[in-house]
PDB file of C-alpha atoms in Angstrom:
ATOM      1  CA  ALA A 291       6.058   2.590  18.496  1.00 66.00           C
ATOM      2  CA  GLN A 292       5.403   4.614  15.387  1.00 78.00           C
ATOM      3  CA  SER A 293       2.143   3.628  13.769  1.00 90.00           C
ATOM      4  CA  VAL A 294      -0.824   4.583  11.629  1.00 94.00           C
ATOM      5  CA  SER A 295      -4.254   3.980  13.127  1.00 95.00           C
ATOM      6  CA  GLN A 296      -7.497   3.522  11.291  1.00 95.00           C
ATOM      7  CA  HIS A 297     -10.611   2.740  13.294  1.00 87.00           C
ATOM      8  CA  ASN A 298     -13.975   1.256  12.357  1.00 79.00           C
ATOM      9  CA  HIS A 299     -12.437  -1.318  10.078  1.00 87.00           C
ATOM     10  CA  HIS A 300     -15.831  -2.331   8.672  1.00 93.00           C
ATOM     11  CA  VAL A 301     -18.250   0.394   7.639  1.00 96.00           C
ATOM     12  CA  ILE A 302     -21.645  -0.261   6.079  1.00 97.00           C
ATOM     13  CA  LEU A 303     -23.750   2.620   4.854  1.00 97.00           C
ATOM     14  CA  SER A 304     -26.465   3.442   2.367  1.00 97.00           C
ATOM     15  CA  GLU A 305     -26.068   5.394  -0.835  1.00 97.00           C
ATOM     16  CA  ALA A 306     -26.143   9.160  -0.368  1.00 97.00           C
ATOM     17  CA  ALA A 307     -24.930   8.862   3.213  1.00 97.00           C
ATOM     18  CA  SER A 308     -21.847  10.786   4.263  1.00 97.00           C
ATOM     19  CA  LEU A 309     -18.597   8.961   4.916  1.00 97.00           C
ATOM     20  CA  GLU A 310     -15.772   9.888   7.227  1.00 97.00           C
ATOM     21  CA  LEU A 311     -12.807   7.628   7.882  1.00 97.00           C
ATOM     22  CA  GLY A 312     -10.351   8.515  10.597  1.00 97.00           C
ATOM     23  CA  CYS A 313      -6.586   8.273  10.343  1.00 97.00           C
ATOM     24  CA  ASN A 314      -4.150   9.087  13.113  1.00 97.00           C
ATOM     25  CA  TYR A 315      -0.400   8.660  13.048  1.00 95.00           C
ATOM     26  CA  SER A 316       2.283   8.756  15.667  1.00 93.00           C
ATOM     27  CA  TYR A 317       5.272   9.909  13.614  1.00 86.00           C
ATOM     28  CA  GLY A 318       6.934  13.136  14.670  1.00 82.00           C
ATOM     29  CA  GLY A 319       8.375  15.711  12.329  1.00 83.00           C
ATOM     30  CA  THR A 320       7.375  16.352   8.761  1.00 86.00           C
ATOM     31  CA  VAL A 321       5.310  13.698   7.057  1.00 89.00           C
ATOM     32  CA  ASN A 322       3.641  13.177   3.724  1.00 89.00           C
ATOM     33  CA  LEU A 323       0.144  11.729   3.928  1.00 92.00           C
ATOM     34  CA  PHE A 324      -1.874   9.595   1.548  1.00 93.00           C
ATOM     35  CA  TRP A 325      -5.161   7.828   1.142  1.00 96.00           C
ATOM     36  CA  TYR A 326      -5.262   4.814  -1.154  1.00 95.00           C
ATOM     37  CA  VAL A 327      -8.289   2.849  -2.285  1.00 96.00           C
ATOM     38  CA  GLN A 328      -8.552  -0.735  -3.466  1.00 94.00           C
ATOM     39  CA  TYR A 329     -11.736  -1.601  -5.347  1.00 94.00           C
ATOM     40  CA  PRO A 330     -12.693  -5.288  -5.470  1.00 90.00           C
ATOM     41  CA  GLY A 331     -10.295  -7.162  -7.751  1.00 86.00           C
ATOM     42  CA  GLN A 332      -8.235  -4.093  -8.555  1.00 89.00           C
ATOM     43  CA  HIS A 333      -4.905  -2.617  -7.529  1.00 90.00           C
ATOM     44  CA  LEU A 334      -4.290   0.042  -4.918  1.00 92.00           C
ATOM     45  CA  GLN A 335      -4.990   3.491  -6.341  1.00 92.00           C
ATOM     46  CA  LEU A 336      -4.078   6.892  -4.987  1.00 92.00           C
ATOM     47  CA  LEU A 337      -7.129   8.878  -3.846  1.00 94.00           C
ATOM     48  CA  LEU A 338      -5.328  11.949  -2.609  1.00 94.00           C
ATOM     49  CA  LYS A 339      -2.136  13.127  -0.969  1.00 92.00           C
ATOM     50  CA  TYR A 340      -0.824  15.915   1.230  1.00 92.00           C
ATOM     51  CA  PHE A 341       2.729  17.264   1.400  1.00 88.00           C
ATOM     52  CA  SER A 342       2.315  20.906   2.394  1.00 87.00           C
ATOM     53  CA  GLY A 343       0.118  23.943   1.890  1.00 91.00           C
ATOM     54  CA  ASP A 344      -3.653  23.962   2.227  1.00 94.00           C
ATOM     55  CA  PRO A 345      -4.513  21.290   4.816  1.00 95.00           C
ATOM     56  CA  LEU A 346      -7.787  20.543   3.045  1.00 97.00           C
ATOM     57  CA  VAL A 347      -6.952  18.303   0.126  1.00 96.00           C
ATOM     58  CA  LYS A 348      -9.333  17.341  -2.641  1.00 96.00           C
ATOM     59  CA  GLY A 349      -8.894  14.059  -4.439  1.00 94.00           C
ATOM     60  CA  ILE A 350     -10.573  12.006  -7.094  1.00 93.00           C
ATOM     61  CA  LYS A 351     -14.221  10.876  -7.085  1.00 95.00           C
ATOM     62  CA  GLY A 352     -15.372  13.609  -4.708  1.00 96.00           C
ATOM     63  CA  PHE A 353     -13.167  12.615  -1.793  1.00 97.00           C
ATOM     64  CA  GLU A 354     -11.367  15.105   0.399  1.00 98.00           C
ATOM     65  CA  ALA A 355      -9.143  14.887   3.451  1.00 98.00           C
ATOM     66  CA  GLU A 356      -8.115  17.335   6.126  1.00 97.00           C
ATOM     67  CA  PHE A 357      -4.696  17.406   7.740  1.00 96.00           C
ATOM     68  CA  ILE A 358      -4.808  18.574  11.345  1.00 95.00           C
ATOM     69  CA  LYS A 359      -1.225  18.766  12.523  1.00 93.00           C
ATOM     70  CA  SER A 360      -2.047  19.293  16.187  1.00 93.00           C
ATOM     71  CA  LYS A 361      -4.117  16.122  16.205  1.00 94.00           C
ATOM     72  CA  PHE A 362      -1.765  14.070  14.002  1.00 95.00           C
ATOM     73  CA  SER A 363      -4.813  13.278  11.895  1.00 96.00           C
ATOM     74  CA  PHE A 364      -5.674  13.022   8.223  1.00 97.00           C
ATOM     75  CA  ASN A 365      -9.344  12.085   8.011  1.00 97.00           C
ATOM     76  CA  LEU A 366     -11.018  11.202   4.745  1.00 98.00           C
ATOM     77  CA  ARG A 367     -14.500  12.417   3.860  1.00 98.00           C
ATOM     78  CA  LYS A 368     -17.101  12.166   1.147  1.00 98.00           C
ATOM     79  CA  PRO A 369     -20.420  13.988   1.543  1.00 97.00           C
ATOM     80  CA  SER A 370     -22.527  11.515  -0.438  1.00 97.00           C
ATOM     81  CA  VAL A 371     -21.348   8.006  -1.240  1.00 98.00           C
ATOM     82  CA  GLN A 372     -22.326   5.828  -4.154  1.00 97.00           C
ATOM     83  CA  TRP A 373     -22.513   2.069  -4.496  1.00 96.00           C
ATOM     84  CA  SER A 374     -19.297   2.248  -6.557  1.00 96.00           C
ATOM     85  CA  ASP A 375     -17.424   3.543  -3.504  1.00 97.00           C
ATOM     86  CA  THR A 376     -17.523   0.041  -2.042  1.00 97.00           C
ATOM     87  CA  ALA A 377     -13.843  -0.661  -1.499  1.00 97.00           C
ATOM     88  CA  GLU A 378     -11.079  -0.863   1.060  1.00 96.00           C
ATOM     89  CA  TYR A 379      -9.467   2.416   2.029  1.00 97.00           C
ATOM     90  CA  PHE A 380      -5.936   2.759   3.380  1.00 96.00           C
ATOM     91  CA  CYS A 381      -4.272   5.673   5.071  1.00 96.00           C
ATOM     92  CA  ALA A 382      -0.497   5.846   4.600  1.00 94.00           C
ATOM     93  CA  VAL A 383       2.267   7.992   6.037  1.00 92.00           C
ATOM     94  CA  ASN A 384       5.679   8.708   4.628  1.00 87.00           C
ATOM     95  CA  PRO A 385       8.019  10.239   7.174  1.00 81.00           C
ATOM     96  CA  TYR A 386      10.018  12.903   5.405  1.00 73.00           C
ATOM     97  CA  GLY A 387      13.261  11.595   3.990  1.00 70.00           C
ATOM     98  CA  ASN A 388      12.196   7.987   4.342  1.00 74.00           C
ATOM     99  CA  ASN A 389      11.622   5.765   1.330  1.00 74.00           C
ATOM    100  CA  ARG A 390       8.832   3.701   2.740  1.00 85.00           C
ATOM    101  CA  LEU A 391       5.113   4.056   3.332  1.00 89.00           C
ATOM    102  CA  ALA A 392       3.579   3.060   6.655  1.00 92.00           C
ATOM    103  CA  PHE A 393      -0.018   1.927   6.241  1.00 94.00           C
ATOM    104  CA  GLY A 394      -2.964   1.654   8.539  1.00 95.00           C
ATOM    105  CA  LYS A 395      -4.961  -1.569   8.689  1.00 94.00           C
ATOM    106  CA  GLY A 396      -7.564  -0.289   6.254  1.00 95.00           C
ATOM    107  CA  ASN A 397     -11.281   0.385   6.314  1.00 96.00           C
ATOM    108  CA  GLN A 398     -13.583  -1.984   4.457  1.00 96.00           C
ATOM    109  CA  VAL A 399     -16.474   0.174   3.252  1.00 97.00           C
ATOM    110  CA  VAL A 400     -19.650  -1.355   1.869  1.00 97.00           C
ATOM    111  CA  VAL A 401     -22.251   0.931   0.312  1.00 97.00           C
ATOM    112  CA  ILE A 402     -25.716  -0.534   0.035  1.00 96.00           C
ATOM    113  CA  PRO A 403     -27.763   0.632  -2.965  1.00 91.00           C
TER     114      PRO A 403
ATOM    115  CA  GLU B  80       0.902   3.182 -20.308  1.00 60.00           C
ATOM    116  CA  ALA B  81       0.908  -0.345 -18.951  1.00 72.00           C
ATOM    117  CA  GLY B  82       0.671  -0.575 -15.194  1.00 90.00           C
ATOM    118  CA  VAL B  83       2.665  -2.568 -12.693  1.00 95.00           C
ATOM    119  CA  THR B  84       2.151  -6.250 -13.432  1.00 95.00           C
ATOM    120  CA  GLN B  85       2.442  -9.001 -10.892  1.00 96.00           C
ATOM    121  CA  PHE B  86       2.164 -12.727 -11.349  1.00 95.00           C
ATOM    122  CA  PRO B  87       0.932 -15.095 -10.457  1.00 97.00           C
ATOM    123  CA  SER B  88      -2.186 -13.448  -9.109  1.00 95.00           C
ATOM    124  CA  HIS B  89      -2.738 -16.411  -6.783  1.00 96.00           C
ATOM    125  CA  SER B  90      -0.449 -19.161  -5.544  1.00 97.00           C
ATOM    126  CA  VAL B  91      -1.200 -22.041  -3.220  1.00 98.00           C
ATOM    127  CA  ILE B  92       1.788 -24.048  -2.060  1.00 97.00           C
ATOM    128  CA  GLU B  93       2.598 -26.501   0.667  1.00 97.00           C
ATOM    129  CA  LYS B  94       4.730 -25.642   3.637  1.00 97.00           C
ATOM    130  CA  GLY B  95       8.363 -26.236   2.804  1.00 97.00           C
ATOM    131  CA  GLN B  96       8.014 -25.577  -0.897  1.00 97.00           C
ATOM    132  CA  THR B  97       9.516 -22.695  -2.817  1.00 98.00           C
ATOM    133  CA  VAL B  98       7.580 -19.932  -4.513  1.00 98.00           C
ATOM    134  CA  THR B  99       8.776 -17.125  -6.733  1.00 98.00           C
ATOM    135  CA  LEU B 100       6.724 -14.004  -7.240  1.00 98.00           C
ATOM    136  CA  ARG B 101       7.384 -11.656 -10.094  1.00 98.00           C
ATOM    137  CA  CYS B 102       6.841  -7.950 -10.574  1.00 98.00           C
ATOM    138  CA  ASP B 103       7.156  -6.026 -13.819  1.00 97.00           C
ATOM    139  CA  PRO B 104       7.269  -2.308 -13.071  1.00 95.00           C
ATOM    140  CA  ILE B 105       6.217   0.454 -15.394  1.00 93.00           C
ATOM    141  CA  SER B 106       8.882   0.881 -18.039  1.00 92.00           C
ATOM    142  CA  GLY B 107      11.450   3.458 -16.999  1.00 89.00           C
ATOM    143  CA  HIS B 108      10.559   3.334 -13.317  1.00 90.00           C
ATOM    144  CA  ASP B 109      13.813   2.956 -11.412  1.00 90.00           C
ATOM    145  CA  ASN B 110      12.213   2.700  -7.965  1.00 91.00           C
ATOM    146  CA  LEU B 111      10.631  -0.645  -7.174  1.00 95.00           C
ATOM    147  CA  TYR B 112       9.099  -1.600  -3.849  1.00 95.00           C
ATOM    148  CA  TRP B 113       7.726  -4.776  -2.317  1.00 97.00           C
ATOM    149  CA  TYR B 114       5.068  -4.708   0.387  1.00 97.00           C
ATOM    150  CA  ARG B 115       3.129  -7.490   2.112  1.00 97.00           C
ATOM    151  CA  ARG B 116      -0.239  -7.690   3.801  1.00 96.00           C
ATOM    152  CA  VAL B 117      -0.849 -10.542   6.171  1.00 94.00           C
ATOM    153  CA  MET B 118      -4.555 -11.180   6.815  1.00 87.00           C
ATOM    154  CA  GLY B 119      -6.009  -8.789   9.350  1.00 82.00           C
ATOM    155  CA  LYS B 120      -2.846  -6.732   9.508  1.00 89.00           C
ATOM    156  CA  GLU B 121      -1.598  -3.590   7.844  1.00 92.00           C
ATOM    157  CA  ILE B 122       0.367  -3.473   4.597  1.00 95.00           C
ATOM    158  CA  LYS B 123       4.037  -3.582   5.527  1.00 95.00           C
ATOM    159  CA  PHE B 124       7.138  -2.524   3.648  1.00 95.00           C
ATOM    160  CA  LEU B 125       9.556  -5.267   2.665  1.00 97.00           C
ATOM    161  CA  LEU B 126      12.212  -3.643   0.509  1.00 95.00           C
ATOM    162  CA  HIS B 127      13.119  -0.976  -2.016  1.00 94.00           C
ATOM    163  CA  PHE B 128      15.211  -1.256  -5.163  1.00 95.00           C
ATOM    164  CA  VAL B 129      16.744   1.617  -7.046  1.00 93.00           C
ATOM    165  CA  LYS B 130      17.469   0.147 -10.431  1.00 94.00           C
ATOM    166  CA  GLU B 131      19.178  -3.178  -9.657  1.00 95.00           C
ATOM    167  CA  SER B 132      20.472  -2.160  -6.220  1.00 95.00           C
ATOM    168  CA  LYS B 133      18.750  -2.827  -2.918  1.00 95.00           C
ATOM    169  CA  GLN B 134      18.307   0.578  -1.336  1.00 92.00           C
ATOM    170  CA  ASP B 135      16.548  -0.633   1.790  1.00 92.00           C
ATOM    171  CA  GLU B 136      15.756  -4.232   2.711  1.00 94.00           C
ATOM    172  CA  SER B 137      15.122  -3.654   6.373  1.00 92.00           C
ATOM    173  CA  GLY B 138      11.536  -4.882   6.111  1.00 94.00           C
ATOM    174  CA  MET B 139      12.421  -8.382   4.900  1.00 96.00           C
ATOM    175  CA  PRO B 140      11.148 -10.755   7.598  1.00 94.00           C
ATOM    176  CA  ASN B 141      13.989 -13.294   7.522  1.00 94.00           C
ATOM    177  CA  ASN B 142      16.551 -14.978   5.288  1.00 95.00           C
ATOM    178  CA  ARG B 143      13.948 -17.244   3.706  1.00 97.00           C
ATOM    179  CA  PHE B 144      13.035 -14.268   1.555  1.00 98.00           C
ATOM    180  CA  LEU B 145      15.265 -13.305  -1.347  1.00 97.00           C
ATOM    181  CA  ALA B 146      14.547 -10.432  -3.705  1.00 98.00           C
ATOM    182  CA  GLU B 147      16.342  -9.707  -6.929  1.00 97.00           C
ATOM    183  CA  ARG B 148      15.998  -7.208  -9.722  1.00 97.00           C
ATOM    184  CA  THR B 149      17.689  -8.335 -12.859  1.00 85.00           C
ATOM    185  CA  GLY B 150      19.195  -5.512 -14.866  1.00 88.00           C
ATOM    186  CA  GLY B 151      17.045  -3.006 -13.090  1.00 86.00           C
ATOM    187  CA  THR B 152      13.905  -4.178 -14.846  1.00 93.00           C
ATOM    188  CA  TYR B 153      11.586  -6.817 -13.401  1.00 97.00           C
ATOM    189  CA  SER B 154      11.950  -8.096  -9.859  1.00 98.00           C
ATOM    190  CA  THR B 155      11.426 -11.467  -8.242  1.00 98.00           C
ATOM    191  CA  LEU B 156      10.707 -12.325  -4.645  1.00 98.00           C
ATOM    192  CA  LYS B 157      11.507 -15.890  -3.687  1.00 98.00           C
ATOM    193  CA  VAL B 158      10.342 -17.551  -0.514  1.00 97.00           C
ATOM    194  CA  GLN B 159      12.288 -20.702   0.336  1.00 97.00           C
ATOM    195  CA  PRO B 160      11.168 -22.696   2.215  1.00 97.00           C
ATOM    196  CA  ALA B 161       7.680 -21.271   2.661  1.00 97.00           C
ATOM    197  CA  GLU B 162       6.063 -21.296   6.079  1.00 97.00           C
ATOM    198  CA  LEU B 163       2.415 -20.929   7.052  1.00 97.00           C
ATOM    199  CA  GLU B 164       2.954 -17.384   8.338  1.00 96.00           C
ATOM    200  CA  ASP B 165       4.163 -16.291   4.901  1.00 97.00           C
ATOM    201  CA  SER B 166       0.582 -16.388   3.634  1.00 97.00           C
ATOM    202  CA  GLY B 167      -0.696 -13.001   2.576  1.00 97.00           C
ATOM    203  CA  VAL B 168      -0.898 -10.593  -0.328  1.00 96.00           C
ATOM    204  CA  TYR B 169       2.391  -9.376  -1.762  1.00 98.00           C
ATOM    205  CA  PHE B 170       2.244  -6.001  -3.469  1.00 97.00           C
ATOM    206  CA  CYS B 171       4.752  -4.458  -5.790  1.00 97.00           C
ATOM    207  CA  ALA B 172       4.944  -0.759  -6.622  1.00 95.00           C
ATOM    208  CA  SER B 173       7.135   1.368  -8.853  1.00 92.00           C
ATOM    209  CA  SER B 174       7.903   5.011  -9.461  1.00 88.00           C
ATOM    210  CA  LEU B 175      10.251   7.243 -11.368  1.00 82.00           C
ATOM    211  CA  LEU B 176      13.553   8.030  -9.767  1.00 74.00           C
ATOM    212  CA  GLY B 177      13.076  11.164  -7.705  1.00 70.00           C
ATOM    213  CA  GLN B 178       9.437  10.355  -7.065  1.00 61.00           C
ATOM    214  CA  GLY B 179       8.253   7.657  -4.748  1.00 60.00           C
ATOM    215  CA  GLU B 180       6.178   8.239  -1.711  1.00 57.00           C
ATOM    216  CA  ASP B 181       6.262  12.003  -2.100  1.00 60.00           C
ATOM    217  CA  TYR B 182       4.148  11.711  -5.207  1.00 65.00           C
ATOM    218  CA  GLY B 183       2.359   8.416  -4.743  1.00 67.00           C
ATOM    219  CA  TYR B 184       3.687   5.524  -6.717  1.00 81.00           C
ATOM    220  CA  THR B 185       1.824   2.934  -8.825  1.00 90.00           C
ATOM    221  CA  PHE B 186       0.886  -0.375  -7.265  1.00 93.00           C
ATOM    222  CA  GLY B 187       0.332  -3.744  -8.881  1.00 94.00           C
ATOM    223  CA  SER B 188      -2.713  -5.882  -8.141  1.00 93.00           C
ATOM    224  CA  GLY B 189      -0.790  -8.115  -5.790  1.00 95.00           C
ATOM    225  CA  THR B 190      -0.079 -11.826  -5.521  1.00 97.00           C
ATOM    226  CA  ARG B 191      -2.163 -13.735  -3.007  1.00 96.00           C
ATOM    227  CA  LEU B 192       0.048 -16.427  -1.498  1.00 97.00           C
ATOM    228  CA  THR B 193      -1.470 -19.212   0.533  1.00 97.00           C
ATOM    229  CA  VAL B 194       0.803 -21.668   2.295  1.00 97.00           C
ATOM    230  CA  VAL B 195      -0.960 -24.826   3.472  1.00 97.00           C
TER     231      VAL B 195
END
């Protein structure tokens, strides 16, 4: 079945540590890729997106993601996290020509000051 | 600009009762989507409106769910009668016509529905 996989659903790390969240998808063909973030009590916000071009995408708040087509992956990274990065992070895939987003289960990230 | 507004933010109802969730999209956004997240699971697509028309309702779980979009503005999602497995967070999102997933649409804060 087509799916989006996010592992390590709960991540706890200290400030200044590096963060990497994995995202793998099983859709074939062209896809658009997204990372969304939901801070406590807030709505889902777009962190970054990839449609085409440079596979290394830079988003808001120092986040970046790399699209590796051969691995069907779109991993999210941040070199040095802050307490304010405590949030839930969702990877999402939009198969080209489809009007819906397919989400992973999310990663709950807690940054300890 | 005002964001996507959903209300209520929380709703607790008994099994068998009816609940209506509302979503007010950003003004001028013709695309409107409903998604749902059941606890421990991924966020799943329910349906997509373009203006007042249902473009895709293939994600609606069963006929206890009814979505409407009056005049292409706000949308309601009614669950009647509610069952325990309907508990979860219901998200609404909107975007301009021609945008949508390709550009990343705007989500509301969600309605947390608890059926007891």
